[in-house]
Short mmCIF file of C-alpha atoms in Angstrom, two decimals:
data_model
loop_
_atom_site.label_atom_id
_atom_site.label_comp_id
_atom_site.label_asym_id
_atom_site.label_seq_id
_atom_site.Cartn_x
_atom_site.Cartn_y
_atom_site.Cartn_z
CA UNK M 6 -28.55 -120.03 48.46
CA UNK M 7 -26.38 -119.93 51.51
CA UNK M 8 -27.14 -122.57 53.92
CA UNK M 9 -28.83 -121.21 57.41
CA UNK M 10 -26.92 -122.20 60.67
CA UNK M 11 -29.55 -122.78 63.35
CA UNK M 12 -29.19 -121.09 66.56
CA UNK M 13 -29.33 -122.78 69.77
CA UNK M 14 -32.03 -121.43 71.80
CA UNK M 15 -32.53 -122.69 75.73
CA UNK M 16 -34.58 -120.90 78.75
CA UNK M 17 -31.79 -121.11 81.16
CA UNK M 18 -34.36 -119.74 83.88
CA UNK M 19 -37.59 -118.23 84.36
CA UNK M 20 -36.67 -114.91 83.24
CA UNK M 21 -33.70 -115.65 80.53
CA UNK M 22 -33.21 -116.00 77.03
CA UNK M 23 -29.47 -117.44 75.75
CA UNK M 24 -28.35 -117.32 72.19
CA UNK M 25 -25.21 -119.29 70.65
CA UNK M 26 -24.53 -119.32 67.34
CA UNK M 27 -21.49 -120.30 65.66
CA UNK M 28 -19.43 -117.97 62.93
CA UNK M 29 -16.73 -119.06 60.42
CA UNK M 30 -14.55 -115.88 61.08
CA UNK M 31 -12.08 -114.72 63.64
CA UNK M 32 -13.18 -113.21 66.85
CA UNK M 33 -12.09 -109.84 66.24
CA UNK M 34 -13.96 -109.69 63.48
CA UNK M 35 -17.04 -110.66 64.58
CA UNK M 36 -16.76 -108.23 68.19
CA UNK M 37 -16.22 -105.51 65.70
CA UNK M 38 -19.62 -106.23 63.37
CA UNK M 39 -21.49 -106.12 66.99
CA UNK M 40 -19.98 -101.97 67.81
CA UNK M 41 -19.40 -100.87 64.57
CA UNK M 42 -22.72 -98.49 63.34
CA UNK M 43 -21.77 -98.90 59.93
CA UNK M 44 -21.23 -102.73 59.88
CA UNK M 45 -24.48 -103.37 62.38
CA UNK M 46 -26.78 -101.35 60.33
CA UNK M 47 -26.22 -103.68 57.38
CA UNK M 48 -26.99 -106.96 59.92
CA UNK M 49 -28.96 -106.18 62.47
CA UNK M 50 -32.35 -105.94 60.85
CA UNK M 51 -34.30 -108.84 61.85
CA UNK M 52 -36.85 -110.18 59.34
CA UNK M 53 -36.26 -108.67 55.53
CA UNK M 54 -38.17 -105.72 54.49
CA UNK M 55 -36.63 -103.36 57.29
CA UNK M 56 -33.83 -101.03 57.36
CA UNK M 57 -32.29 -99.25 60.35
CA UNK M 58 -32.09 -95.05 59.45
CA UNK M 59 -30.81 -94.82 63.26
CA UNK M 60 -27.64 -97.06 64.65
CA UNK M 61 -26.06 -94.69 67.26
CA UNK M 62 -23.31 -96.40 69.30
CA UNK M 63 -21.43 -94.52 71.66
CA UNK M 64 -19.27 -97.74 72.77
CA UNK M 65 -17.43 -97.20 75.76
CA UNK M 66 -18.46 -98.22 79.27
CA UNK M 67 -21.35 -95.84 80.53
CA UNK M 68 -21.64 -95.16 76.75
CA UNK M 69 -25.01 -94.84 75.49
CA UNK M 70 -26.71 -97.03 72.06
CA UNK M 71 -29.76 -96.42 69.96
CA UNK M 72 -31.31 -98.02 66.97
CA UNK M 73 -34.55 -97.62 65.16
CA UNK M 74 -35.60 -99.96 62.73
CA UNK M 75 -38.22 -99.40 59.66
CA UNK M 76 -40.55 -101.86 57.98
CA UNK M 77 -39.69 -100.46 54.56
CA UNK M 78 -43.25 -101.59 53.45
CA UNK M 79 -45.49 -99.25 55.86
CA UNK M 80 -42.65 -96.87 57.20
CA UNK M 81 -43.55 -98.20 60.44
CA UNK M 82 -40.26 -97.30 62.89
CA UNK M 83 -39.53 -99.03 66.30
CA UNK M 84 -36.44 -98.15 68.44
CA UNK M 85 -34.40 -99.52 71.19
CA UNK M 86 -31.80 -98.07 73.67
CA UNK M 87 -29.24 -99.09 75.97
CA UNK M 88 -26.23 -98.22 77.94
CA UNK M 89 -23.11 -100.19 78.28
CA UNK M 90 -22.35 -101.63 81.40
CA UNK M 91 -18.77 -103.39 80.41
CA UNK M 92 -16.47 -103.99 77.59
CA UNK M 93 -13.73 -106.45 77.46
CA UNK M 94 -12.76 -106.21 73.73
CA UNK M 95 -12.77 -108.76 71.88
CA UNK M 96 -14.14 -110.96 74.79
CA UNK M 97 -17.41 -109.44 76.56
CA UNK M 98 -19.90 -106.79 75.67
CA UNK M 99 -22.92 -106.15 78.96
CA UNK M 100 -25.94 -104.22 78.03
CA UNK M 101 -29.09 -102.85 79.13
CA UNK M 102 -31.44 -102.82 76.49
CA UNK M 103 -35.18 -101.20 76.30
CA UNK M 104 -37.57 -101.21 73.59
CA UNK M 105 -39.57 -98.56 73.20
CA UNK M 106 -42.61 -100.13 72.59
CA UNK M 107 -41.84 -102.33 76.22
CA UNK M 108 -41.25 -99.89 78.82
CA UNK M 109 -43.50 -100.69 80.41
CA UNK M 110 -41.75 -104.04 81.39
CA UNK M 111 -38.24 -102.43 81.86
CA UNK M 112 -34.36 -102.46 81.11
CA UNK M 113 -33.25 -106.11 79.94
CA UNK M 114 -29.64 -107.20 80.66
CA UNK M 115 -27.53 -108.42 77.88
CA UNK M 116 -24.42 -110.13 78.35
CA UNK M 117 -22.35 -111.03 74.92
CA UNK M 118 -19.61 -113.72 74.62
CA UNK M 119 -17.27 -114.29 72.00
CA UNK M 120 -15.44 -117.46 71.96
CA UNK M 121 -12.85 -118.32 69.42
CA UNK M 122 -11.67 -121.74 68.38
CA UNK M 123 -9.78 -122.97 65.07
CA UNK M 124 -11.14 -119.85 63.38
CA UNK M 125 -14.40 -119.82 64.25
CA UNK M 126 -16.41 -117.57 66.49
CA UNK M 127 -19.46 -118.79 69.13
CA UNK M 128 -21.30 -115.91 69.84
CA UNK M 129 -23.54 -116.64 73.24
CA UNK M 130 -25.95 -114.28 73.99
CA UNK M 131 -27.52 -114.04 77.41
CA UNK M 132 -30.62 -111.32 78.06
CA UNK M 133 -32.24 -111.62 81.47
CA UNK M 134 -35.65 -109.89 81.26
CA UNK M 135 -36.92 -108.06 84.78
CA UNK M 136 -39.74 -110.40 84.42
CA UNK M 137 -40.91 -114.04 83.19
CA UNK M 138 -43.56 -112.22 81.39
CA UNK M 139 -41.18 -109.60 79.67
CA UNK M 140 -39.33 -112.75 78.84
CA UNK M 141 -42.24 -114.59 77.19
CA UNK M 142 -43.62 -111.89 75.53
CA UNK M 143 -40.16 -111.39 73.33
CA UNK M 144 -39.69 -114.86 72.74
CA UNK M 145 -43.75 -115.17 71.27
CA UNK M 146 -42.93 -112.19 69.25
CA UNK M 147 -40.64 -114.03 66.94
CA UNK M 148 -37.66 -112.28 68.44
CA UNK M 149 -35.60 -115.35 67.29
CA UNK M 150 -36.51 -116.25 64.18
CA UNK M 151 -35.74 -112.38 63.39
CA UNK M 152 -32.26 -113.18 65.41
CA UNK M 153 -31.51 -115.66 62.88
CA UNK M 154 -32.25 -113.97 59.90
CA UNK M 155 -29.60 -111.31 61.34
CA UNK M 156 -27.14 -113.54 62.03
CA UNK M 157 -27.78 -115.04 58.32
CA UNK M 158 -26.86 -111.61 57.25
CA UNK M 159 -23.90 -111.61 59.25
CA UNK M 160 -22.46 -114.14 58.01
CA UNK M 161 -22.66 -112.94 54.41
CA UNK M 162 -20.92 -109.64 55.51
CA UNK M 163 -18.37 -111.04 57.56
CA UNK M 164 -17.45 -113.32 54.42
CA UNK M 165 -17.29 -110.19 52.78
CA UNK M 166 -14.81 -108.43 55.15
CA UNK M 167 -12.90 -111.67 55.06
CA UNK M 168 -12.30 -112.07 51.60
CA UNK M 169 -11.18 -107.72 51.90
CA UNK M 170 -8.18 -108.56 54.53
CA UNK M 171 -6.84 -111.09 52.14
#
């Protein structure tokens, strides 16, 4: 059983969430598992029993994105959508996000880092909500113990893509 790297989770203000977690594997390689439909939809699931039947990523500035995710148990589907704001490959990735389910609350802005050194990838993640409460709400959902588990994944696959460039 691989071993699980823990993410560092902080509350940099009232309405933010930031990310970092650190990945044995080039930067390159990692920017490209965050764009790529057919490399996210094998990561990007969250907590296990769920599949993704929609990862559409039109990844260009003013580009558009949209997943759906399925609890394979119930067939239960949830989607989220977002437009990109700026790309600075392999460097930067900004977002708006919006679940479907949280309209209500508003776009979210996600800014993406990727930080190389010796080999390894830190991967800092930055979402301002449009309110504290929008904020709280995701983090009391479990949103990052379902983070984790998808970064878990990705570091299986990007082992895998590794080991297929040597």
């Amino acid at each position: 059983m691989a071993v699980r790297i823990p993410l560092a989770v902080s509350t940099p203000s009232e309405r933010e969430v930031r990310v970092i977690r650190v990945f044995d594997a080039p930067k390159g390689l990692v920017f490209d598992a965050f764009v790529k439909p057919d490399l996210v939809r094998r990561w990007l699931l969250g907590r296990e029993g769920r599949s993704m039947p929609v990862c559409d990523i039109d990844f260009r500035e003013g580009g558009s994105f949209r997943y759906v995710w399925r609890e394979d148990a119930t067939g239960t589907d949830f989607g989220l959508s977002g437009h990109y704001r700026e790309i600075l490959r392999p460097d930067r990735i900004v977002h708006t996000e919006l679940f479907d389910d949280y309209a209500i609350y508003g776009d979210s802005l996600v800014t993406t880092l990727f930080a190389e050194s010796a080999g390894k990838t830190t991967v800092t993640l930055n979402v301002l909500y449009p309110s504290r409460e929008s904020r709280d709400g995701t983090l009391a959902s479990g949103m990052t113990d379902g983070l984790g588990q998808s970064y878990d994944r990705l570091d299986a696959l990007l082992v895998e893509a590794g080991e297929e460039t040597r």
